[in-house]
Tab-separated table of C-alpha atoms and ligand atoms in Angstrom:
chain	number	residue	atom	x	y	z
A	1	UNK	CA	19.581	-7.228	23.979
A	2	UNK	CA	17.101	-10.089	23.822
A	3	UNK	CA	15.607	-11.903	20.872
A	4	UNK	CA	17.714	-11.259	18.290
A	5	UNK	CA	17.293	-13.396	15.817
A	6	UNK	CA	13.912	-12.217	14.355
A	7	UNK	CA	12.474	-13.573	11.003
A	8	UNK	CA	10.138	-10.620	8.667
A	9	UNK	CA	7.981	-12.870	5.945
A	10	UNK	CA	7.497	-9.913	3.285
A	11	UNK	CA	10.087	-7.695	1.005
A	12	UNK	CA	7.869	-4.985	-0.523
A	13	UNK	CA	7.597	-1.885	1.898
A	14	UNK	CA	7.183	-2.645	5.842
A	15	UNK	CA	9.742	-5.912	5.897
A	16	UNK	CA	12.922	-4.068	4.437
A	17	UNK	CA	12.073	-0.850	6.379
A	18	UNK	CA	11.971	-3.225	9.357
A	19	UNK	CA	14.746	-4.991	8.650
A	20	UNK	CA	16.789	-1.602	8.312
A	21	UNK	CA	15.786	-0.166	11.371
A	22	UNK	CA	16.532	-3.855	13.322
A	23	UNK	CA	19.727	-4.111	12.114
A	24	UNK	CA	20.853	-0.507	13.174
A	25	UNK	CA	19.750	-1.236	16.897
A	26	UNK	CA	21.776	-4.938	16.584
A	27	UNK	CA	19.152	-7.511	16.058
A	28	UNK	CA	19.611	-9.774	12.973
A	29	UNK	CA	16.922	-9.890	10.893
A	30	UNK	CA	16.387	-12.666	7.945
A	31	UNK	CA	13.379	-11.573	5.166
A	32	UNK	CA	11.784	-14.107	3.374
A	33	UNK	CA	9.459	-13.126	0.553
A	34	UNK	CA	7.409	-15.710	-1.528
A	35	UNK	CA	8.253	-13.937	-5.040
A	36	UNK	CA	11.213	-15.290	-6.865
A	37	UNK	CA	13.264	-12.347	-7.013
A	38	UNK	CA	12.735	-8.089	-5.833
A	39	UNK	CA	9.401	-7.191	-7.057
A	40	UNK	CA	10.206	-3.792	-8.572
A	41	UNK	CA	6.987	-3.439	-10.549
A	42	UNK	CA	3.836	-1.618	-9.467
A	43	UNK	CA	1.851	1.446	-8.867
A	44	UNK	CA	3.027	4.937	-7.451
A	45	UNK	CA	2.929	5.002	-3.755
A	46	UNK	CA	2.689	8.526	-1.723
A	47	UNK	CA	4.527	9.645	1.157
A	48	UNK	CA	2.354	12.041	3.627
A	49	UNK	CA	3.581	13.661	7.078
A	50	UNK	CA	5.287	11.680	9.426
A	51	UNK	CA	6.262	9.100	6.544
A	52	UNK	CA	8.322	11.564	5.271
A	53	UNK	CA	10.452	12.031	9.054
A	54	UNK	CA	11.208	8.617	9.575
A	55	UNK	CA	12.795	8.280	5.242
A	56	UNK	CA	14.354	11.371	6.459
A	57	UNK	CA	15.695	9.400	10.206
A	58	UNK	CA	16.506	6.398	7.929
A	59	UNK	CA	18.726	8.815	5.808
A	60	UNK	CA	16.711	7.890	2.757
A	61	UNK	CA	14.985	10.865	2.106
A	62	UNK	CA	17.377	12.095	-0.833
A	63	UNK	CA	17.329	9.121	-2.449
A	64	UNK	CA	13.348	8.348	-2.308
A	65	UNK	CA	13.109	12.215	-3.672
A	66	UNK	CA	15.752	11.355	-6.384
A	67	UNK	CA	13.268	8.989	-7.951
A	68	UNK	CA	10.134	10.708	-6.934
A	69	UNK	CA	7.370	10.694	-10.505
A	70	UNK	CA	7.446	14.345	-10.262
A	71	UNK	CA	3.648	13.822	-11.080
A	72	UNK	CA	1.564	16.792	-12.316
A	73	UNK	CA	-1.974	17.169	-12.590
A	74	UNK	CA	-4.651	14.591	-12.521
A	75	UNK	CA	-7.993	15.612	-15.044
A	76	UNK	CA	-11.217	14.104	-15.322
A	77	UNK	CA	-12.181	13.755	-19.299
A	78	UNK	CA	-15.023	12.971	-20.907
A	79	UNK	CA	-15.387	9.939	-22.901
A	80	UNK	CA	-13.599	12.253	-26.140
A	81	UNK	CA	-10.821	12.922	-23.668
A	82	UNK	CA	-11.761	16.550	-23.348
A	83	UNK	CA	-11.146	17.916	-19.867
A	84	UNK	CA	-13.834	18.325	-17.458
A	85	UNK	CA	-12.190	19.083	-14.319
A	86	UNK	CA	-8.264	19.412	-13.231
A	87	UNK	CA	-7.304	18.221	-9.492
A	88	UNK	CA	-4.027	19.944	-8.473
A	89	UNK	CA	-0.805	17.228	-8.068
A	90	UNK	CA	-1.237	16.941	-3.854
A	91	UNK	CA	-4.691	15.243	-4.532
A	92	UNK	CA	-3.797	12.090	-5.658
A	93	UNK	CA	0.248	12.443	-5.443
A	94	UNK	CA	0.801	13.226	-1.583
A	95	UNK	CA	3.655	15.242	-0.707
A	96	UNK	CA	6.282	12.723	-2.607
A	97	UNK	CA	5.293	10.428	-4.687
A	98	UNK	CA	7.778	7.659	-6.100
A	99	UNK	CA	6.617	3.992	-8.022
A	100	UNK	CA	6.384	1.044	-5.157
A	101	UNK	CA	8.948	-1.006	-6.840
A	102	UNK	CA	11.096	1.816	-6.745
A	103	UNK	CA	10.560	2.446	-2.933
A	104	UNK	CA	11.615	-1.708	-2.681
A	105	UNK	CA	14.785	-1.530	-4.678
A	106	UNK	CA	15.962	1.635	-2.076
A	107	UNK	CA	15.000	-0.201	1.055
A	108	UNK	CA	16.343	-3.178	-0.247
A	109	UNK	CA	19.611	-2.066	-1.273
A	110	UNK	CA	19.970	0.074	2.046
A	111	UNK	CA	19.751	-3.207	3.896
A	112	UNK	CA	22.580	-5.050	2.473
A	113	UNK	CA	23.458	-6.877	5.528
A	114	UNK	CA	19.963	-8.075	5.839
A	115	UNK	CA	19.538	-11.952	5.047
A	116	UNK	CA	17.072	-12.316	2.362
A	117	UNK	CA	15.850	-15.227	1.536
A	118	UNK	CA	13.503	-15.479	-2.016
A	119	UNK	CA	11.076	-17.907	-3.514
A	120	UNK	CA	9.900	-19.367	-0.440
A	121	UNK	CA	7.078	-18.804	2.759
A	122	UNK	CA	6.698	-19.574	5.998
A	123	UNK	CA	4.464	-22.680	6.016
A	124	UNK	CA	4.035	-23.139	10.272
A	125	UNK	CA	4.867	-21.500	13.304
A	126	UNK	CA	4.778	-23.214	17.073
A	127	UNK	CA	6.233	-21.132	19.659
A	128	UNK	CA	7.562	-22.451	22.753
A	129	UNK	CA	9.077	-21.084	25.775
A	130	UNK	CA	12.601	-19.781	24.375
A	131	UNK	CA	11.542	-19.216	20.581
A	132	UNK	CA	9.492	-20.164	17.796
A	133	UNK	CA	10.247	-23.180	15.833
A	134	UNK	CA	9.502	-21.787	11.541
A	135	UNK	CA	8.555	-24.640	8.936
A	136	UNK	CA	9.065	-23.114	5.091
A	137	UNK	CA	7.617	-24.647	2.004
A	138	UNK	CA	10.883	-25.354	0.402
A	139	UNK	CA	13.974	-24.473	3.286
A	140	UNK	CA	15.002	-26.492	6.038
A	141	UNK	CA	13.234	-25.739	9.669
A	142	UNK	CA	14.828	-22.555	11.641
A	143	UNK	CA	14.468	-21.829	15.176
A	144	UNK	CA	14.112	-17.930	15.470
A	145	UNK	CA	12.983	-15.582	18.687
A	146	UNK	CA	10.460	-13.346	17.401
A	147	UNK	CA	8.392	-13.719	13.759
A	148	UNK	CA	7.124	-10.576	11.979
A	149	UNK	CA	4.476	-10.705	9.167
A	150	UNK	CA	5.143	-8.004	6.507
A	151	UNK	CA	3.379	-9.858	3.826
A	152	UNK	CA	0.692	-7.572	2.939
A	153	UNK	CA	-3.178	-7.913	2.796
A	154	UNK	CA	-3.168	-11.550	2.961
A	155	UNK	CA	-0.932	-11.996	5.246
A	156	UNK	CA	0.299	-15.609	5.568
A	157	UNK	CA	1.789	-15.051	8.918
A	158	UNK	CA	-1.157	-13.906	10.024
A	159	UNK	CA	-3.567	-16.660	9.055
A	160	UNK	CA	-1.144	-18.672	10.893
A	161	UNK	CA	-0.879	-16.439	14.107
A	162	UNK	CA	-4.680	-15.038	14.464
A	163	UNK	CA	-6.673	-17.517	11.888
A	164	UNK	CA	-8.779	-16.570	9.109
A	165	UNK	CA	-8.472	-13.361	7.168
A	166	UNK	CA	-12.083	-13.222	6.179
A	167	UNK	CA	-12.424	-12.175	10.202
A	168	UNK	CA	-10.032	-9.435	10.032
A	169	UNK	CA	-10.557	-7.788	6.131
A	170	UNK	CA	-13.160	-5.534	5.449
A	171	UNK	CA	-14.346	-4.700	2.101
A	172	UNK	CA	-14.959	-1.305	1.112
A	173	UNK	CA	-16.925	-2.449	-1.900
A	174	UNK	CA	-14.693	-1.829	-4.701
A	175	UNK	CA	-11.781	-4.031	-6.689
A	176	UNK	CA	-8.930	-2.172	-8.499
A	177	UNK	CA	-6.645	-3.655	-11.306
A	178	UNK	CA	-3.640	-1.816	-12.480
A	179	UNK	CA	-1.204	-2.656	-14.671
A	180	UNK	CA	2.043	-1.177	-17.033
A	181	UNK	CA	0.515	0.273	-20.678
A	182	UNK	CA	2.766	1.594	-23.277
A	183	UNK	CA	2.120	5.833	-22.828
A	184	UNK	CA	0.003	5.807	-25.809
A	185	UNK	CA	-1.180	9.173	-25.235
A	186	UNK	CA	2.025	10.478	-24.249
A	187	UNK	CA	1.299	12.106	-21.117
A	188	UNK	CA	4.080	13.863	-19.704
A	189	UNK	CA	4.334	13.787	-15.903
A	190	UNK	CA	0.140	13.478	-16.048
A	191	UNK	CA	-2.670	11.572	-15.298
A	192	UNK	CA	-6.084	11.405	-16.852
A	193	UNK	CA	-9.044	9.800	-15.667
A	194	UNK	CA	-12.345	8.850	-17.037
A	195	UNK	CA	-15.784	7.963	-15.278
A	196	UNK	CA	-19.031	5.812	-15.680
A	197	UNK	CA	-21.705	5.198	-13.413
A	198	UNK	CA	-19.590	3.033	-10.268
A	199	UNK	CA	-16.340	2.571	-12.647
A	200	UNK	CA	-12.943	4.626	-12.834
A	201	UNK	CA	-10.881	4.104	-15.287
A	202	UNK	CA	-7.242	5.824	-15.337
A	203	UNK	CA	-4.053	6.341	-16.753
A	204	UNK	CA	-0.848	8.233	-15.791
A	205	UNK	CA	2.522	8.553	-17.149
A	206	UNK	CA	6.063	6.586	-15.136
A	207	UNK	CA	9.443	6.131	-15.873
A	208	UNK	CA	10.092	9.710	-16.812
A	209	UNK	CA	6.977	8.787	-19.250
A	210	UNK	CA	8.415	6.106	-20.797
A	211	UNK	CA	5.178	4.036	-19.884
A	212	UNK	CA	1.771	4.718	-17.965
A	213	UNK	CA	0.030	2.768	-15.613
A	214	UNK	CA	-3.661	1.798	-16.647
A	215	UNK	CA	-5.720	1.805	-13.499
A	216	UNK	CA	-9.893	0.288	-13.156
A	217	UNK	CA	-11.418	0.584	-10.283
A	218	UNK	CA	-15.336	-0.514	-10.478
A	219	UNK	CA	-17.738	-1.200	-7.290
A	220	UNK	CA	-19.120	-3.730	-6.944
A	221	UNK	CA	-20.743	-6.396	-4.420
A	222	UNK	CA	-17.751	-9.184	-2.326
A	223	UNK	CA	-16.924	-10.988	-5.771
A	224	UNK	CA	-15.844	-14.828	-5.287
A	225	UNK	CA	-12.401	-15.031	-7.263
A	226	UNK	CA	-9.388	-17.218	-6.739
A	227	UNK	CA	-6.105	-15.034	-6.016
A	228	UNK	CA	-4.014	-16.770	-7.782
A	229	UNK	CA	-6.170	-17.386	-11.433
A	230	UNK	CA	-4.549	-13.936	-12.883
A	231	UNK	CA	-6.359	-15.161	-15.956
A	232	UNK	CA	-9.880	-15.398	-13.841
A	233	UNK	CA	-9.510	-11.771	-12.725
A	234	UNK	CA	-8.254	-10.690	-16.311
A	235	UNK	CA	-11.738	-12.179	-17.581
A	236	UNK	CA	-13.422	-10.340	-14.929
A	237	UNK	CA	-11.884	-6.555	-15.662
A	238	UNK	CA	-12.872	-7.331	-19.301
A	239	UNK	CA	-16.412	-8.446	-18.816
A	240	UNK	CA	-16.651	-5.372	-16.528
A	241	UNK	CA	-15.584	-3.092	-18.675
A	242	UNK	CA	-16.783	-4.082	-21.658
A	243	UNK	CA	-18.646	-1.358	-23.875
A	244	UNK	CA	-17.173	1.410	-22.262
A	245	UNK	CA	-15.504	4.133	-24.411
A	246	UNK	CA	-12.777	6.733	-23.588
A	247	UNK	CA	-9.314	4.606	-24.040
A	248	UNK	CA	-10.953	1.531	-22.336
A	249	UNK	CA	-10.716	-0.677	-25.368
A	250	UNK	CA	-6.882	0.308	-25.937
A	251	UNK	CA	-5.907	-0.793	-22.237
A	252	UNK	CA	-7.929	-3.701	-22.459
A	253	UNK	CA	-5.801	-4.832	-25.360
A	254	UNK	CA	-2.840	-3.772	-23.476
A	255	UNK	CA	-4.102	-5.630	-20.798
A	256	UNK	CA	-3.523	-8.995	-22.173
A	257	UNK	CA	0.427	-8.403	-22.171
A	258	UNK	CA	0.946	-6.738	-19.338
A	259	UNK	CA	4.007	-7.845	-17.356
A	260	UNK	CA	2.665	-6.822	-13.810
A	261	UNK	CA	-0.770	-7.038	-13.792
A	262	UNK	CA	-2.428	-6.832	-10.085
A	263	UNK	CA	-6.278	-7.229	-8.964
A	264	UNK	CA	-7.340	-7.185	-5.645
A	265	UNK	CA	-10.275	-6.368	-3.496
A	266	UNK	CA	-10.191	-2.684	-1.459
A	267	UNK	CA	-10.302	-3.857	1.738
A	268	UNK	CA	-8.843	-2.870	5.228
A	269	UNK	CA	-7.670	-5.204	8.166
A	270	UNK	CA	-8.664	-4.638	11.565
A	271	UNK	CA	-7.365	-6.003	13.744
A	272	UNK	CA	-7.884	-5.383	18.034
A	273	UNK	CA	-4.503	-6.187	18.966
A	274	UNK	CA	-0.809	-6.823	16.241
A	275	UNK	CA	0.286	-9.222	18.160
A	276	UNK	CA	0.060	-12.970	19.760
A	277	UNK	CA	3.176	-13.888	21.740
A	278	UNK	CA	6.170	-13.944	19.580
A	279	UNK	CA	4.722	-13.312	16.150
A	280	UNK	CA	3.501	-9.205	15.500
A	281	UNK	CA	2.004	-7.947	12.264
A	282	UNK	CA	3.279	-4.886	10.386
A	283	UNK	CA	2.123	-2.903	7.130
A	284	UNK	CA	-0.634	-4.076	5.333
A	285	UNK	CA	-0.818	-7.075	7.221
A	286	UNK	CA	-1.526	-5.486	10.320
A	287	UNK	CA	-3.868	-2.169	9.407
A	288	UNK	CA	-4.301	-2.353	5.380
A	289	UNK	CA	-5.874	0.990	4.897
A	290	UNK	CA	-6.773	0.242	1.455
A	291	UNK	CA	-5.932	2.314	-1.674
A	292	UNK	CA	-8.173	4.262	-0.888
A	293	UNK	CA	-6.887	6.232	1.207
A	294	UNK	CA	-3.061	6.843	-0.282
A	295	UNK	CA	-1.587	5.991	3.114
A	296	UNK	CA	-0.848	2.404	3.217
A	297	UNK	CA	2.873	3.527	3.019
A	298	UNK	CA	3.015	6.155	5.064
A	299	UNK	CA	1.687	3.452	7.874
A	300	UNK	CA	3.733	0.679	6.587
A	301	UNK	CA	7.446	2.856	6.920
A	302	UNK	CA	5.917	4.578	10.285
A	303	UNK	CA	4.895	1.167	12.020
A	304	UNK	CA	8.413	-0.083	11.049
A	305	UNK	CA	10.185	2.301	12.961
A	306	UNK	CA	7.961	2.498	15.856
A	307	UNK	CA	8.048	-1.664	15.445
A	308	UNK	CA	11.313	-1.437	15.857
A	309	UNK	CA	11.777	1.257	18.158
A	310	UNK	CA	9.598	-0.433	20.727
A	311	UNK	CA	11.937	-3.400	20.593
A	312	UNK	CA	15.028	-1.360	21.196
A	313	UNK	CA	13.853	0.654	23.825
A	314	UNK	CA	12.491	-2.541	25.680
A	315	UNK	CA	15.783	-4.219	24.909
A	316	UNK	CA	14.457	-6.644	23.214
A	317	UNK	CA	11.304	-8.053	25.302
A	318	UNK	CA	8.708	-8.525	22.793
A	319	UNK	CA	5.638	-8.210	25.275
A	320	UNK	CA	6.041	-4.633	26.566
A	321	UNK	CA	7.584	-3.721	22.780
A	322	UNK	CA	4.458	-5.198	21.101
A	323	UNK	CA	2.348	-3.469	24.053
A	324	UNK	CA	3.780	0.266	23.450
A	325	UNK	CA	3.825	-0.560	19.414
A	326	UNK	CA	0.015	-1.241	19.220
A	327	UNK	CA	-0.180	1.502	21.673
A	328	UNK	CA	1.745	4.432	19.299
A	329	UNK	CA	-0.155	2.710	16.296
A	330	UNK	CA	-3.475	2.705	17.346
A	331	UNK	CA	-4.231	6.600	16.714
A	332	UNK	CA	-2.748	6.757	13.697
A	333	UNK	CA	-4.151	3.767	11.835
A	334	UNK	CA	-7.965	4.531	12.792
A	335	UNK	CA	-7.325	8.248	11.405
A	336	UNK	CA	-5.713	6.634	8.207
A	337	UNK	CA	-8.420	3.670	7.945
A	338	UNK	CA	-11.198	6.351	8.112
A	339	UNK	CA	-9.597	8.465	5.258
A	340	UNK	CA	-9.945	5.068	2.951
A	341	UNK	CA	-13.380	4.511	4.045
A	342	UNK	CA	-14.682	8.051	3.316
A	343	UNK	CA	-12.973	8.515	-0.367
A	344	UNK	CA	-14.700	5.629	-2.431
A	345	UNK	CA	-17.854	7.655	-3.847
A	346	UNK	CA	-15.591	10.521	-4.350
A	347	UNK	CA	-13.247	8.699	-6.814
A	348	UNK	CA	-15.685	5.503	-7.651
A	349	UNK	CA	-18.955	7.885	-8.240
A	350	UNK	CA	-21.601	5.757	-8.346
A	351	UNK	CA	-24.391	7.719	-10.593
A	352	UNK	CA	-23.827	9.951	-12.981
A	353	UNK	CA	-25.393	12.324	-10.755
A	354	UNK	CA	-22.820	11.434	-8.678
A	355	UNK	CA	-20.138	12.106	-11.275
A	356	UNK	CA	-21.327	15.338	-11.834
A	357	UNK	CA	-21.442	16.609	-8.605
A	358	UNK	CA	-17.729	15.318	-7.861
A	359	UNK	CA	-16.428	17.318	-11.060
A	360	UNK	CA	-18.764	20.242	-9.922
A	361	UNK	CA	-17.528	20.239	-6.366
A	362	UNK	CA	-13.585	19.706	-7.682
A	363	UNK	CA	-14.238	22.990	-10.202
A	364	UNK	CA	-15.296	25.227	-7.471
A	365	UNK	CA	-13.152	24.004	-4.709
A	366	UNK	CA	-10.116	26.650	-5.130
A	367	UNK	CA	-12.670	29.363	-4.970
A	368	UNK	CA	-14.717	27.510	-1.323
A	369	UNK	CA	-13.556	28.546	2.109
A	370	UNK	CA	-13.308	25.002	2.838
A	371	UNK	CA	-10.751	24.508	-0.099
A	372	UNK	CA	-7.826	24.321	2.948
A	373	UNK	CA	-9.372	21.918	4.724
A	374	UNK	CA	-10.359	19.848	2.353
A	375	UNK	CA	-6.754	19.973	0.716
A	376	UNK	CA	-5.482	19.628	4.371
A	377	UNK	CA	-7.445	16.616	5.732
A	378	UNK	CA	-4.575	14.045	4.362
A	379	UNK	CA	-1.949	15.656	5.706
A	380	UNK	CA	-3.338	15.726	8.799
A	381	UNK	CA	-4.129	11.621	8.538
A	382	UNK	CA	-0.029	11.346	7.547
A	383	UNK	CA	0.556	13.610	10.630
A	384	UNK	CA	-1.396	11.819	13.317
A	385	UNK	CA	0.867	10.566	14.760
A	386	UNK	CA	3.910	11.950	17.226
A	387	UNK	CA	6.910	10.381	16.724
A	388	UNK	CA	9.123	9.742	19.302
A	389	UNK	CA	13.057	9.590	19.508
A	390	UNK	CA	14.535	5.914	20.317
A	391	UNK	CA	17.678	4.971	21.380
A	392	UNK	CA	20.155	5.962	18.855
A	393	UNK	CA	21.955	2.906	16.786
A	394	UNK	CA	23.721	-0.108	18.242
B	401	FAD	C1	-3.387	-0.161	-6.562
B	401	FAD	C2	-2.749	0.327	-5.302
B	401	FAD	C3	-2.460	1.667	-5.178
B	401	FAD	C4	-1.868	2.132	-4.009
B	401	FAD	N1	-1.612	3.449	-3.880
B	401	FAD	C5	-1.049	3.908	-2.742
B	401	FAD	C6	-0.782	5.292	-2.561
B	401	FAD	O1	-1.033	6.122	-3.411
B	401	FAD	N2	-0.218	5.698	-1.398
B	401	FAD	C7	0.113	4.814	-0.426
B	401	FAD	O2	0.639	5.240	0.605
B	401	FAD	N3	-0.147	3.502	-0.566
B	401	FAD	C8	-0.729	3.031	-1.690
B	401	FAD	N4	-0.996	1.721	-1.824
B	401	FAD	C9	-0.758	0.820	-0.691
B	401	FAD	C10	0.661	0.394	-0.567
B	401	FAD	O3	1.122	-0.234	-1.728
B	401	FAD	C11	0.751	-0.592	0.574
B	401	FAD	O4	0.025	-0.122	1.660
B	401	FAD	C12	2.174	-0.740	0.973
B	401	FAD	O5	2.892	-1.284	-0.111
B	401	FAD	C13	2.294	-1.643	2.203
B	401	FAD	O6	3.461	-2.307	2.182
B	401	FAD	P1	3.635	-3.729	2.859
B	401	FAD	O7	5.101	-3.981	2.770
B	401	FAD	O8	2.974	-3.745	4.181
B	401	FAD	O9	2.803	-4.760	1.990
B	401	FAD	P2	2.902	-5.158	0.461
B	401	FAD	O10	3.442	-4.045	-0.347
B	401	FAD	O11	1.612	-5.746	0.080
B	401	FAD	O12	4.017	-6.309	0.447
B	401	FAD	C14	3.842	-7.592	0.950
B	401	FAD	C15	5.021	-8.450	0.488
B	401	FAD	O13	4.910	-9.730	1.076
B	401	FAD	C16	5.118	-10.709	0.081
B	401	FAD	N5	4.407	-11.914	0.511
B	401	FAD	C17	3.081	-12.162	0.471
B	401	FAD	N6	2.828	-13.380	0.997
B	401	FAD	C18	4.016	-13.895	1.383
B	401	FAD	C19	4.411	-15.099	1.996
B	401	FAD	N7	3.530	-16.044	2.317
B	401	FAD	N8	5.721	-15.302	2.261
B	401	FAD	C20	6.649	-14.366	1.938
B	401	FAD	N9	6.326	-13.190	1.344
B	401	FAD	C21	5.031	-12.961	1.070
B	401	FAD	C22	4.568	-10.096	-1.191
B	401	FAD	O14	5.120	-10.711	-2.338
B	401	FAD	C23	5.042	-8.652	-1.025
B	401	FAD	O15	6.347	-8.478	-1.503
B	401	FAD	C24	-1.580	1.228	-2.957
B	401	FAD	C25	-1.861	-0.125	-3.104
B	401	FAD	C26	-2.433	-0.569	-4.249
B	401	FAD	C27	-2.741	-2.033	-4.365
């Protein structure tokens, strides 16, 4: 086996499920993720088709089900919180559902031989003939064989690799903040949602209900924010949502102490090739899918094993591997990307027309011919793809 030593810049989703299946076919991976420590917060994360193979190949399976939310319905309510409209739990749940950080922690602690490193990034890459020479922003200089970018959206690695993200990421013209809320309104294993004109505001139950996540998603032309000023994009939910009714003033408030609050545009990457030389793109990084369409995980724990696969199966020699990766990929992403792009007026209506013909079409969808179809067309995204058998373990 060739180029071993391989170095993943990311510990969320795609890095430790990369690093897992690496290690198993005898490379020895190092992660290296920017945040001090595990970041177990977040949002619920669904597992569709495929996705739900390769936990099962990893031997995860039990344990992702173990801590699955066990999330019920979603409603619609008006701004008195009366129900308009109930959408059944594989709407916005998938066929297993469990909190992100959650997802982390397993993958993390199944990869115990793994190297992590925390608090630091990758600050340059030069390749040369044998390797690639890795500057960090606090370690010492490393030589390694291949790099991987698992680092999400904005991928550092690949600015570094491919240049500017702004080429790469388009915007589906919405931004979504969500954040932990005490369960104020003690929903049990549910999730309520509430709509004006080109803003969703939501709220389900985690933790066995012992909190909720408060979700806003509003549309809205590119906005020009600074990543890192969490107080900036704080300002900006507020002034947003300012005025509305429902429980929008509550989670406001609650906004203001929450531990784990995240902003961030919807946007996909696209990208024509997930690779340059010795440094290849997985996860978000490579084909972000957005929110939107509920399988940015599903991709992120398939491209890791086929990732990975590729590299067995070529024994290590990154071109072909990269080649045949892209190659499995490509199918799958484009029917996943397209899911994200069709779903924003559906759950950001922009009109109240809009709104009312959502909750119109959702009441009298069980009794449509089309009900299967419609209930079917993200399973069918999840299962896009044909997995194949690598070699078996080192
Ligand atoms: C609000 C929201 C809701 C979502 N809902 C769903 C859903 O229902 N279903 C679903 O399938 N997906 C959902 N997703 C998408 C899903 O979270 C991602 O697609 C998935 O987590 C991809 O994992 P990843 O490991 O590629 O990237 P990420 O989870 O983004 O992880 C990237 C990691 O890299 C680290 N990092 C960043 N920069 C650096 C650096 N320079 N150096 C080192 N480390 C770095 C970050 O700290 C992070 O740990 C949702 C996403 C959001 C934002």
């Amino acid at each position: 086996m060739q180029n071993k030593r391989v170095l993943i810049s990311g510990a969320s989703v795609a890095g430790p499920a990369l690093a897992f299946w690496l290690c198993r076919y005898g490379f020895t991976p190092t992660v290296i993720e920017r945040a001090p420590e595990l970041r177990e917060g977040g949002y619920a994360v669904d597992f569709r088709g495929a996705s739900l193979r390769v936990l099962d190949r990893m031997g995860l399976l039990g344990r992702v089900e173990a801590r699955a939310t066990q999330m019920g319905e979603v409603s619609y309510v008006d701004s008195e919180n009366k129900t308009l409209v109930v959408t059944p739990p594989t709407f916005q749940s998938g066929e297993l559902e469990i909190m992100r950080g959650d997802l982390s922690r397993i993958l993390y602690d199944a990869t115990q031989d793994v190297e992590y490193i925390f608090g630091d990034s990758i600050a340059g890459i030069t390749e040369h003939d044998s390797g690639v020479s890795v500057t960090f922003e606090h370690s010492a200089t490393r030589e390694f064989d291949l790099v991987i970018g698992a680092d999400g959206l904005h991928s550092t690695v690949r600015s570094l690799a491919f240049g500017d993200e702004a080429q790469f990421r388009h915007d589906l013209g919405y931004y979504v903040s969500i954040f932990t809320v005490p369960n104020h309104l003690g929903l049990d294993h549910v999730g309520r949602f509430y709509n004006a004109p080109n803003k969703t505001v939501g709220m389900y139950s985690a933790r066995k209900n012992a909190e909720a996540k408060a979700l806003f998603w509003f549309g809205s032309e590119p906005i020009d924010y600074d990543h890192r000023d969490v107080e900036q994009q704080r300002k900006l939910v507020e002034d947003t949502f300012a005025g509305e009714s429902w429980e929008v003033p509550t989670l406001l408030e609650a906004m203001r102490e929450a531990p784990d609050f995240y902003f961030d545009s919807a946007s996909q990457i696209q990208l024509s090739e997930y690779s340059r030389g010795r440094v290849a793109l997985v996860g978000d990084a490579a084909y972000c899918a957005a929110p939107l369409s509920g399988m940015g995980t599903s991709l992120a724990i398939v491209g890791a094993y086929v990732l990975a696969g590729e590299l067995a199966a070529a024994g290590g020699a990154h071109e072909p591997a990269f080649r045949a990766y892209y190659n499995e990929m490509r199918e799958f992403v484009e029917t996943c990307q397209k899911l994200g792009q069709g779903n924003g007026k559906w759950f950001v209506p922009p009109t109240r027309a809009w709104i009312r013909m959502r909750n119109l079409n959702l009441r009298l969808l069980p009794h449509l011919p089309w009900k299967r179809y419609v209930e079917q067309l993200p399973l069918k995204a999840g299962n896009a793809i044909t997995l194949k058998d690598y070699p078996p373990a080192a």
